[in-house]
Amino acid sequence: MSVSDWAGSFGNWRSALDELKVFIGPAFKRSEQQLSAGAFIDGLLSGAERKTGWMLAEEAGLARPYRIQSLLGRSSWSADSLCGQVRNYAVD
């Protein structure tokens, strides 16, 4: 099986990624945090060579990295809750 065969069998990866973002949303208290988390995930999965705050923000279409930096450094959310959400998603 070639890589192209495998990639084609996955189906619509974008809708699956959007579904994951909705699924983990409750781990973040505010809608802004949920949007920033989605942008962060998109940036991590992007083709950016370096995954800095600036690069992730640029990949997400943001003018500055403050939303990404705030999510990682100043926002209040539970890493344990997020880990549990991701674990449940992977098991389902």
Short mmCIF file of N, CA and C in Angstrom, two decimals:
data_model
loop_
_atom_site.label_atom_id
_atom_site.label_comp_id
_atom_site.label_asym_id
_atom_site.label_seq_id
_atom_site.Cartn_x
_atom_site.Cartn_y
_atom_site.Cartn_z
N MET A 1 0.84 -1.17 0.00
CA MET A 1 0.00 0.00 0.00
C MET A 1 0.89 1.24 0.00
N SER A 2 0.63 2.13 -0.91
CA SER A 2 1.42 3.36 -0.98
C SER A 2 0.83 4.42 -0.05
N VAL A 3 1.60 5.47 0.17
CA VAL A 3 1.14 6.56 1.03
C VAL A 3 -0.12 7.19 0.46
N SER A 4 -0.20 7.34 -0.85
CA SER A 4 -1.39 7.96 -1.45
C SER A 4 -2.63 7.09 -1.22
N ASP A 5 -2.47 5.77 -1.22
CA ASP A 5 -3.61 4.89 -0.93
C ASP A 5 -4.07 5.07 0.51
N TRP A 6 -3.13 5.14 1.43
CA TRP A 6 -3.47 5.32 2.83
C TRP A 6 -4.14 6.67 3.06
N ALA A 7 -3.58 7.73 2.48
CA ALA A 7 -4.13 9.06 2.67
C ALA A 7 -5.55 9.14 2.11
N GLY A 8 -5.80 8.47 1.01
CA GLY A 8 -7.13 8.49 0.42
C GLY A 8 -8.15 7.74 1.24
N SER A 9 -7.72 6.73 1.98
CA SER A 9 -8.66 5.94 2.76
C SER A 9 -9.11 6.67 4.02
N PHE A 10 -8.40 7.68 4.41
CA PHE A 10 -8.76 8.42 5.62
C PHE A 10 -10.03 9.24 5.43
N GLY A 11 -10.31 9.58 4.21
CA GLY A 11 -11.52 10.37 3.95
C GLY A 11 -11.24 11.84 4.12
N ASN A 12 -12.20 12.52 4.61
CA ASN A 12 -12.09 13.97 4.75
C ASN A 12 -11.42 14.31 6.08
N TRP A 13 -10.11 14.47 6.06
CA TRP A 13 -9.37 14.73 7.29
C TRP A 13 -9.73 16.07 7.89
N ARG A 14 -10.12 17.03 7.09
CA ARG A 14 -10.48 18.35 7.61
C ARG A 14 -11.72 18.26 8.50
N SER A 15 -12.71 17.50 8.08
CA SER A 15 -13.91 17.38 8.91
C SER A 15 -13.60 16.60 10.19
N ALA A 16 -12.70 15.62 10.11
CA ALA A 16 -12.30 14.88 11.30
C ALA A 16 -11.55 15.79 12.27
N LEU A 17 -10.72 16.68 11.74
CA LEU A 17 -9.99 17.62 12.58
C LEU A 17 -10.96 18.61 13.24
N ASP A 18 -11.93 19.09 12.48
CA ASP A 18 -12.94 19.99 13.05
C ASP A 18 -13.74 19.28 14.14
N GLU A 19 -14.04 18.01 13.93
CA GLU A 19 -14.76 17.22 14.93
C GLU A 19 -13.93 17.09 16.21
N LEU A 20 -12.63 16.88 16.06
CA LEU A 20 -11.74 16.80 17.22
C LEU A 20 -11.74 18.12 17.99
N LYS A 21 -11.68 19.24 17.28
CA LYS A 21 -11.67 20.55 17.94
C LYS A 21 -12.95 20.76 18.75
N VAL A 22 -14.08 20.36 18.20
CA VAL A 22 -15.35 20.48 18.93
C VAL A 22 -15.34 19.54 20.14
N PHE A 23 -14.80 18.36 19.97
CA PHE A 23 -14.77 17.36 21.04
C PHE A 23 -13.94 17.83 22.22
N ILE A 24 -12.80 18.48 21.97
CA ILE A 24 -11.94 18.93 23.06
C ILE A 24 -12.33 20.31 23.58
N GLY A 25 -13.26 20.96 22.92
CA GLY A 25 -13.69 22.31 23.31
C GLY A 25 -14.03 22.48 24.78
N PRO A 26 -14.76 21.55 25.40
CA PRO A 26 -15.11 21.71 26.81
C PRO A 26 -13.91 21.80 27.76
N ALA A 27 -12.74 21.41 27.34
CA ALA A 27 -11.55 21.53 28.20
C ALA A 27 -11.15 22.99 28.37
N PHE A 28 -11.67 23.87 27.51
CA PHE A 28 -11.35 25.29 27.57
C PHE A 28 -12.60 26.06 27.97
N LYS A 29 -12.46 26.96 28.95
CA LYS A 29 -13.61 27.63 29.53
C LYS A 29 -14.24 28.67 28.60
N ARG A 30 -13.43 29.34 27.82
CA ARG A 30 -13.92 30.45 27.00
C ARG A 30 -13.86 30.11 25.52
N SER A 31 -14.76 30.72 24.77
CA SER A 31 -14.78 30.46 23.33
C SER A 31 -13.50 30.94 22.65
N GLU A 32 -12.91 32.03 23.19
CA GLU A 32 -11.65 32.53 22.63
C GLU A 32 -10.54 31.50 22.81
N GLN A 33 -10.54 30.83 23.95
CA GLN A 33 -9.54 29.78 24.19
C GLN A 33 -9.75 28.62 23.23
N GLN A 34 -10.99 28.28 22.97
CA GLN A 34 -11.28 27.19 22.04
C GLN A 34 -10.78 27.54 20.64
N LEU A 35 -11.00 28.78 20.21
CA LEU A 35 -10.52 29.21 18.89
C LEU A 35 -9.00 29.21 18.83
N SER A 36 -8.37 29.69 19.91
CA SER A 36 -6.90 29.70 19.95
C SER A 36 -6.34 28.29 19.95
N ALA A 37 -6.99 27.39 20.67
CA ALA A 37 -6.54 25.99 20.69
C ALA A 37 -6.66 25.38 19.30
N GLY A 38 -7.73 25.69 18.59
CA GLY A 38 -7.89 25.21 17.22
C GLY A 38 -6.81 25.74 16.31
N ALA A 39 -6.49 27.03 16.47
CA ALA A 39 -5.43 27.64 15.66
C ALA A 39 -4.08 27.01 16.00
N PHE A 40 -3.87 26.70 17.27
CA PHE A 40 -2.63 26.06 17.71
C PHE A 40 -2.48 24.67 17.08
N ILE A 41 -3.56 23.90 17.09
CA ILE A 41 -3.53 22.56 16.49
C ILE A 41 -3.25 22.67 14.99
N ASP A 42 -3.94 23.60 14.33
CA ASP A 42 -3.70 23.80 12.89
C ASP A 42 -2.24 24.14 12.62
N GLY A 43 -1.68 24.99 13.47
CA GLY A 43 -0.28 25.38 13.30
C GLY A 43 0.67 24.21 13.50
N LEU A 44 0.40 23.39 14.51
CA LEU A 44 1.25 22.23 14.75
C LEU A 44 1.22 21.25 13.58
N LEU A 45 0.07 21.13 12.94
CA LEU A 45 -0.07 20.19 11.83
C LEU A 45 0.31 20.81 10.49
N SER A 46 0.68 22.07 10.50
CA SER A 46 1.02 22.76 9.26
C SER A 46 2.41 22.37 8.77
N GLY A 47 2.74 22.89 7.63
CA GLY A 47 4.06 22.63 7.06
C GLY A 47 5.12 23.61 7.52
N ALA A 48 4.81 24.43 8.51
CA ALA A 48 5.79 25.40 9.01
C ALA A 48 7.03 24.65 9.49
N GLU A 49 8.17 25.15 9.07
CA GLU A 49 9.43 24.48 9.41
C GLU A 49 9.70 24.55 10.91
N ARG A 50 9.46 25.73 11.49
CA ARG A 50 9.65 25.90 12.93
C ARG A 50 8.31 26.20 13.56
N LYS A 51 8.07 25.65 14.71
CA LYS A 51 6.77 25.79 15.37
C LYS A 51 6.85 26.82 16.51
N THR A 52 7.29 28.04 16.18
CA THR A 52 7.33 29.11 17.17
C THR A 52 5.97 29.78 17.24
N GLY A 53 5.76 30.61 18.26
CA GLY A 53 4.50 31.33 18.38
C GLY A 53 4.20 32.17 17.16
N TRP A 54 5.24 32.85 16.64
CA TRP A 54 5.04 33.66 15.44
C TRP A 54 4.66 32.80 14.25
N MET A 55 5.34 31.70 14.05
CA MET A 55 5.06 30.84 12.90
C MET A 55 3.66 30.22 13.00
N LEU A 56 3.29 29.78 14.20
CA LEU A 56 1.96 29.20 14.38
C LEU A 56 0.88 30.24 14.15
N ALA A 57 1.13 31.47 14.62
CA ALA A 57 0.16 32.55 14.40
C ALA A 57 0.02 32.86 12.91
N GLU A 58 1.14 32.92 12.21
CA GLU A 58 1.09 33.19 10.77
C GLU A 58 0.33 32.09 10.04
N GLU A 59 0.55 30.85 10.41
CA GLU A 59 -0.16 29.74 9.77
C GLU A 59 -1.66 29.83 10.03
N ALA A 60 -2.04 30.38 11.19
CA ALA A 60 -3.45 30.51 11.54
C ALA A 60 -4.07 31.78 10.96
N GLY A 61 -3.25 32.60 10.30
CA GLY A 61 -3.77 33.84 9.72
C GLY A 61 -3.86 34.99 10.71
N LEU A 62 -3.16 34.87 11.83
CA LEU A 62 -3.17 35.92 12.84
C LEU A 62 -2.03 36.89 12.58
N ALA A 63 -2.25 38.17 12.89
CA ALA A 63 -1.22 39.18 12.66
C ALA A 63 -0.10 39.10 13.69
N ARG A 64 -0.42 38.68 14.89
CA ARG A 64 0.56 38.61 15.97
C ARG A 64 0.38 37.30 16.75
N PRO A 65 1.39 36.91 17.51
CA PRO A 65 1.33 35.61 18.20
C PRO A 65 0.65 35.65 19.57
N TYR A 66 0.06 36.77 19.95
CA TYR A 66 -0.41 36.93 21.32
C TYR A 66 -1.48 35.91 21.73
N ARG A 67 -2.38 35.55 20.82
CA ARG A 67 -3.42 34.57 21.17
C ARG A 67 -2.82 33.21 21.48
N ILE A 68 -1.84 32.81 20.66
CA ILE A 68 -1.18 31.51 20.88
C ILE A 68 -0.39 31.55 22.18
N GLN A 69 0.36 32.63 22.39
CA GLN A 69 1.16 32.76 23.60
C GLN A 69 0.28 32.82 24.85
N SER A 70 -0.85 33.51 24.75
CA SER A 70 -1.77 33.60 25.88
C SER A 70 -2.34 32.23 26.22
N LEU A 71 -2.71 31.47 25.20
CA LEU A 71 -3.25 30.13 25.44
C LEU A 71 -2.24 29.27 26.20
N LEU A 72 -0.99 29.33 25.80
CA LEU A 72 0.03 28.46 26.39
C LEU A 72 0.56 28.97 27.72
N GLY A 73 0.56 30.30 27.92
CA GLY A 73 1.21 30.83 29.10
C GLY A 73 0.33 31.47 30.15
N ARG A 74 -0.77 32.10 29.74
CA ARG A 74 -1.55 32.88 30.69
C ARG A 74 -2.98 32.37 30.91
N SER A 75 -3.50 31.62 29.99
CA SER A 75 -4.89 31.16 30.09
C SER A 75 -5.02 30.07 31.14
N SER A 76 -6.21 30.00 31.71
CA SER A 76 -6.50 28.99 32.72
C SER A 76 -7.31 27.86 32.08
N TRP A 77 -6.69 26.70 31.98
CA TRP A 77 -7.37 25.50 31.48
C TRP A 77 -6.65 24.30 32.06
N SER A 78 -7.34 23.20 32.10
CA SER A 78 -6.81 22.00 32.76
C SER A 78 -6.16 21.06 31.74
N ALA A 79 -4.87 20.87 31.88
CA ALA A 79 -4.16 19.93 31.01
C ALA A 79 -4.66 18.50 31.24
N ASP A 80 -5.01 18.19 32.48
CA ASP A 80 -5.54 16.84 32.78
C ASP A 80 -6.88 16.61 32.09
N SER A 81 -7.73 17.63 32.11
CA SER A 81 -9.02 17.53 31.43
C SER A 81 -8.84 17.35 29.93
N LEU A 82 -7.93 18.14 29.36
CA LEU A 82 -7.65 18.04 27.93
C LEU A 82 -7.10 16.66 27.58
N CYS A 83 -6.20 16.15 28.41
CA CYS A 83 -5.63 14.82 28.18
C CYS A 83 -6.73 13.76 28.20
N GLY A 84 -7.66 13.89 29.14
CA GLY A 84 -8.77 12.95 29.21
C GLY A 84 -9.67 13.04 27.99
N GLN A 85 -9.91 14.26 27.50
CA GLN A 85 -10.73 14.45 26.31
C GLN A 85 -10.07 13.77 25.09
N VAL A 86 -8.78 14.00 24.93
CA VAL A 86 -8.05 13.42 23.79
C VAL A 86 -8.03 11.90 23.91
N ARG A 87 -7.83 11.39 25.11
CA ARG A 87 -7.83 9.94 25.33
C ARG A 87 -9.19 9.34 24.94
N ASN A 88 -10.26 9.98 25.38
CA ASN A 88 -11.60 9.50 25.04
C ASN A 88 -11.85 9.55 23.54
N TYR A 89 -11.36 10.59 22.88
CA TYR A 89 -11.52 10.71 21.43
C TYR A 89 -10.78 9.58 20.72
N ALA A 90 -9.56 9.30 21.19
CA ALA A 90 -8.75 8.25 20.56
C ALA A 90 -9.38 6.87 20.75
N VAL A 91 -9.97 6.64 21.91
CA VAL A 91 -10.58 5.34 22.20
C VAL A 91 -11.85 5.16 21.38
N ASP A 92 -12.62 6.23 21.22
CA ASP A 92 -13.86 6.14 20.43
C ASP A 92 -13.49 5.96 19.00
#
